[in-house]
Tab-separated table of C-alpha atoms in Angstrom:
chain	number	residue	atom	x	y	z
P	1	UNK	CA	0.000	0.000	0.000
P	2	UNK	CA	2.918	2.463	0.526
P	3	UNK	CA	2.916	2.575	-3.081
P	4	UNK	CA	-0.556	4.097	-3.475
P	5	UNK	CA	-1.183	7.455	-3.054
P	6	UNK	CA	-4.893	7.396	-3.255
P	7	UNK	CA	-7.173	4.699	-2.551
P	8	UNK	CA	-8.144	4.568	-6.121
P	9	UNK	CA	-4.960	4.093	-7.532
P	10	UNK	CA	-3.985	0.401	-8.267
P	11	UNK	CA	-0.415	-1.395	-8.425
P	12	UNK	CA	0.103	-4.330	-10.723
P	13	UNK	CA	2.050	-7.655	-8.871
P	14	UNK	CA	2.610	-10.359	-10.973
P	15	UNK	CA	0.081	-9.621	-13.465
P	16	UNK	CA	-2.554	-9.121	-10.700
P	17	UNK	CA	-4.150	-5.645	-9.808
P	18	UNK	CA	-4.503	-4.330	-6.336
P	19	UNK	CA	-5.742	-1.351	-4.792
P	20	UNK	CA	-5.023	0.402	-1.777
P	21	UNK	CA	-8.538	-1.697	-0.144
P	22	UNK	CA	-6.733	-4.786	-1.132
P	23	UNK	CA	-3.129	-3.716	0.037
P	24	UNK	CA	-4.197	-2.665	3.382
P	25	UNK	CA	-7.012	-5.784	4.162
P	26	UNK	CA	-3.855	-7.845	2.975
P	27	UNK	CA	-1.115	-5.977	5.020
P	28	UNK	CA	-3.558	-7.037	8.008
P	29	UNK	CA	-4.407	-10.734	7.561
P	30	UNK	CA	-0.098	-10.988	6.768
P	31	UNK	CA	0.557	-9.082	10.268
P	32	UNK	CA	-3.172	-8.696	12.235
P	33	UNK	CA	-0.466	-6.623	14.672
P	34	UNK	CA	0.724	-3.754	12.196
P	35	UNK	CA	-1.222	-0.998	14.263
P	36	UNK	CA	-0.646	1.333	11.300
P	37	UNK	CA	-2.604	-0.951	9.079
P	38	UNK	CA	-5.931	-1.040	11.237
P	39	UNK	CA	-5.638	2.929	11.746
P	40	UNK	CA	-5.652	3.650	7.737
P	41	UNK	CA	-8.335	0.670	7.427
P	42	UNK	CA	-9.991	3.024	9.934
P	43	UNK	CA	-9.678	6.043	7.773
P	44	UNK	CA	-10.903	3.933	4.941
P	45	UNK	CA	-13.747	2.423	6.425
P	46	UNK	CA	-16.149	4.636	5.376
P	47	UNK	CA	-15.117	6.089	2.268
P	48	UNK	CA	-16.357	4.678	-0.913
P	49	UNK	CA	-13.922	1.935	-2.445
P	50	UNK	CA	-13.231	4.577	-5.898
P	51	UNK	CA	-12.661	7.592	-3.570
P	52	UNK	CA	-9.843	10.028	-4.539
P	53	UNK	CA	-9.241	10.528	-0.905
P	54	UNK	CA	-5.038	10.183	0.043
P	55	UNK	CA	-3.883	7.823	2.354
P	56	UNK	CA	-2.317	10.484	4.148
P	57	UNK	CA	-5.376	12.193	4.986
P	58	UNK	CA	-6.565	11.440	8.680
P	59	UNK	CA	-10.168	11.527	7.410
P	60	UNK	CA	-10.992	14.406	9.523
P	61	UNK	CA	-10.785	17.626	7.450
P	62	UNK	CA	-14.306	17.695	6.576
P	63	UNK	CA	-16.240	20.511	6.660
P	64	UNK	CA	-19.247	20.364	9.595
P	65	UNK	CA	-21.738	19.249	7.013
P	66	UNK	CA	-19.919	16.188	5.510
P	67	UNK	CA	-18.620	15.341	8.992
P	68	UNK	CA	-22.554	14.908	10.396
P	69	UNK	CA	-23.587	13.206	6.568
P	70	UNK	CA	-20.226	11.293	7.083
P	71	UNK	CA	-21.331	10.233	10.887
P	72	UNK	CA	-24.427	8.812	9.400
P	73	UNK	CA	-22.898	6.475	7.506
P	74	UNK	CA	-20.033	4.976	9.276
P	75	UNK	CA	-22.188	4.501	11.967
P	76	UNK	CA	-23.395	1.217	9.426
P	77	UNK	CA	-20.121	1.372	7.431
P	78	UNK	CA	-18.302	-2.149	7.975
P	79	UNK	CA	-15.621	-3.963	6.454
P	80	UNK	CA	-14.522	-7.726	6.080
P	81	UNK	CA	-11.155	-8.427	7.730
P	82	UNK	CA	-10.023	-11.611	9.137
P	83	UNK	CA	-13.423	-13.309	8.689
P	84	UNK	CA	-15.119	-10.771	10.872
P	85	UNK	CA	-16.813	-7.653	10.390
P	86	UNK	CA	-15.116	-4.518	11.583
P	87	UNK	CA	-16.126	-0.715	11.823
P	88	UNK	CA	-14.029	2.392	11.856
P	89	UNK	CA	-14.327	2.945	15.321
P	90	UNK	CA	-13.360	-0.842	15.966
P	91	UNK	CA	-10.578	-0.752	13.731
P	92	UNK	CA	-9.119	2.382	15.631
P	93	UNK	CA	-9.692	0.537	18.989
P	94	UNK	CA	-7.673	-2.187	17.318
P	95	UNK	CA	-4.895	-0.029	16.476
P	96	UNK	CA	-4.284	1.290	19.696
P	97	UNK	CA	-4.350	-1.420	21.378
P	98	UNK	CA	-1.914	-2.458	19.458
P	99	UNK	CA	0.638	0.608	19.485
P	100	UNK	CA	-1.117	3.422	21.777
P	101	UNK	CA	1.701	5.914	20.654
P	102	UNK	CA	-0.154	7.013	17.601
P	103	UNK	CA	-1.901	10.430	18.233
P	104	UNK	CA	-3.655	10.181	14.903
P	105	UNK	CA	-5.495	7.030	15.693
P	106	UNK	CA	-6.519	8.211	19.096
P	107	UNK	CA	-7.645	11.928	17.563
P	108	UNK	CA	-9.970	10.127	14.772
P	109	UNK	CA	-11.339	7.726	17.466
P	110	UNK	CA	-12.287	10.592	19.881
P	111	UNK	CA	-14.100	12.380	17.067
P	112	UNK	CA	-16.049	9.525	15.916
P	113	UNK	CA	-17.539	9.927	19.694
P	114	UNK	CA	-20.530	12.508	19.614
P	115	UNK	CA	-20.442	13.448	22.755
P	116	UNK	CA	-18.072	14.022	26.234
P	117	UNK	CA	-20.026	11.538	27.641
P	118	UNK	CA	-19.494	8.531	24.945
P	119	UNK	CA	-16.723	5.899	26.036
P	120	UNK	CA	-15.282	3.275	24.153
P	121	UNK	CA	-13.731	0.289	25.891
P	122	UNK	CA	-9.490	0.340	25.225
P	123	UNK	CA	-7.773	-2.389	26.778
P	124	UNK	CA	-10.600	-3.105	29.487
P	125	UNK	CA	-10.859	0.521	30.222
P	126	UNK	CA	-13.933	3.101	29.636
P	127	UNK	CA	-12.023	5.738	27.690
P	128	UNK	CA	-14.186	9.200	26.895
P	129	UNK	CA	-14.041	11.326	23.905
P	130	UNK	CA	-11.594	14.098	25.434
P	131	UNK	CA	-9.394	11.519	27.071
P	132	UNK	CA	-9.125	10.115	23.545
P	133	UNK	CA	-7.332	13.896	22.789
P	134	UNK	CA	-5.948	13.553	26.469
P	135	UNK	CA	-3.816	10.109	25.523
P	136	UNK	CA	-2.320	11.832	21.516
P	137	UNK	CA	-1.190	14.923	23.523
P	138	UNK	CA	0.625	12.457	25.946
P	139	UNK	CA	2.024	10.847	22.749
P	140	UNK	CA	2.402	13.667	21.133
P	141	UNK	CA	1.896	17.422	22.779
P	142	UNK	CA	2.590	19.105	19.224
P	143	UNK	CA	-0.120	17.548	18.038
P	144	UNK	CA	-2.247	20.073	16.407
P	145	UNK	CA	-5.255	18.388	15.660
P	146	UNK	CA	-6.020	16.825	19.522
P	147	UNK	CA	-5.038	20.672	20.385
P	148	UNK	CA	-8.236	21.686	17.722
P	149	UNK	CA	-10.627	19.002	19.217
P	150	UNK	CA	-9.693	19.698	22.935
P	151	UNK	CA	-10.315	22.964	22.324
P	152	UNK	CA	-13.506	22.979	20.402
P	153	UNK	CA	-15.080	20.023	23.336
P	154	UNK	CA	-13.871	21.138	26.315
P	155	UNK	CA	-16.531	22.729	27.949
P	156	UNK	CA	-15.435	26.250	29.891
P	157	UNK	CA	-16.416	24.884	33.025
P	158	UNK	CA	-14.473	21.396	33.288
P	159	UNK	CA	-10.155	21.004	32.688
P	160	UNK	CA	-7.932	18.273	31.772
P	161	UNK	CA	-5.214	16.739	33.271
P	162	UNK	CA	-2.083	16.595	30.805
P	163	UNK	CA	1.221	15.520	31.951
P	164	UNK	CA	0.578	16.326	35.445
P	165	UNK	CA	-0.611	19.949	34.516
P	166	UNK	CA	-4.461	20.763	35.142
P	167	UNK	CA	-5.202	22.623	32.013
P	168	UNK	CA	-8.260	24.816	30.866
P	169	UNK	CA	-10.049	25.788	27.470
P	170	UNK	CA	-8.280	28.694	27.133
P	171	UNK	CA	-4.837	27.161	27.508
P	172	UNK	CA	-6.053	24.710	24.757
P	173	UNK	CA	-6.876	27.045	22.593
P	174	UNK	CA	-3.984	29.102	22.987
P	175	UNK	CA	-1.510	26.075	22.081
P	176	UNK	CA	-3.746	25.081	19.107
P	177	UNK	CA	-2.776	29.097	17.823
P	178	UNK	CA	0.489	28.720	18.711
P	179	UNK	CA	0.888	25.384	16.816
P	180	UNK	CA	-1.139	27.077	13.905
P	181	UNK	CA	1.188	29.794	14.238
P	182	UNK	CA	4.141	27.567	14.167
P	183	UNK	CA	3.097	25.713	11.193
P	184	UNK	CA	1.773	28.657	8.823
P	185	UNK	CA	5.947	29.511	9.506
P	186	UNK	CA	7.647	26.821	9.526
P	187	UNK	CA	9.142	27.321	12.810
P	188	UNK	CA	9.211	25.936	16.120
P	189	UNK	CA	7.673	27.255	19.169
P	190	UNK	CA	10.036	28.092	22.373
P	191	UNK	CA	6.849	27.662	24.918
P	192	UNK	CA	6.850	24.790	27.129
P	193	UNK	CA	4.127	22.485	26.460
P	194	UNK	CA	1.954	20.782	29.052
């Protein structure tokens, strides 16, 4: 699959056509432990099989009408692997089970929770929709996008606890600027992160 650049695009092996469906359902059944594998199935999951979509794109960069049409359907969007059925969000729980240190994975599975209150279960634990952004920031505190979401969920009235700092909206949304900031530049930023 790292040969694909969109899922659309198809390699020929040996006189056989794949696509990047095929490549990544295969990369799983060889290895049902490559992490990376079930987070891009994830991403997949509910896109249509001819979608132009890059496999680079986190599936998250919708804007807030395609993200609720979007909801809708992966909420029945499933996919053959292994023999068994699997959705996005169960293909994201997969993946960090498997390797928690990928803040992407985490990010996307937090958003595909609608609210502060929905958990999903992560290694026997109840994790919630901000603690998904909670555990990519502790991967990852330069993570823009978990920056975006905590800031855009986190309700005024409640904090987080990041690396042993109690942190508030506004502090979220002040790093997510920063890291926007930082980004639009090209440069780093000297302030400490949580």
């Amino acid at each position: 699959a790292y040969l694909i650049s969109n899922i659309s695009d198809t390699v020929v092996i040996n006189g056989k056509s794949y696509t990047a469906w095929d490549s990544l359902i295969k990369a799983v059944e060889l290895d049902p432990g490559l992490a990376t594998g079930w987070h891009n199935l994830g991403v997949l999951i509910s896109l249509p099989p001819h979608s132009p979509t890059p496999l680079g794109d986190d599936g998250d960069d919708f804007d807030e009408g395609e993200k609720e049409k979007q909801k809708e359907e992966e909420e029945e969007s499933t996919m053959e692997i292994l023999g068994n059925m699997f959705t996005r969000q169960q293909c994201y729980i997969r993946a960090v089970e498997l390797n928690p240190g990928i803040p992407q994975t985490w990010t996307n599975l937090g958003n595909l929770l609608h609210t502060n209150s929905d958990t999903v279960k992560v290694n026997g634990n109840f994790i919630s929709k901000l603690q998904c952004y909670v555990q990519a920031l502790e991967t990852d505190p330069r993570y823009l996008k978990a920056w975006v979401s905590l800031a855009a969920f986190l309700p005024e009235s409640e904090t987080i606890q990041l690396r042993g700092k109690v942190l508030k909206k506004e502090y979220c949304i002040q790093r997510q600027l920063e890291l926007q900031g930082s980004k639009k530049k090209g440069t780093t930023t000297t302030t400490v992160s949580a």
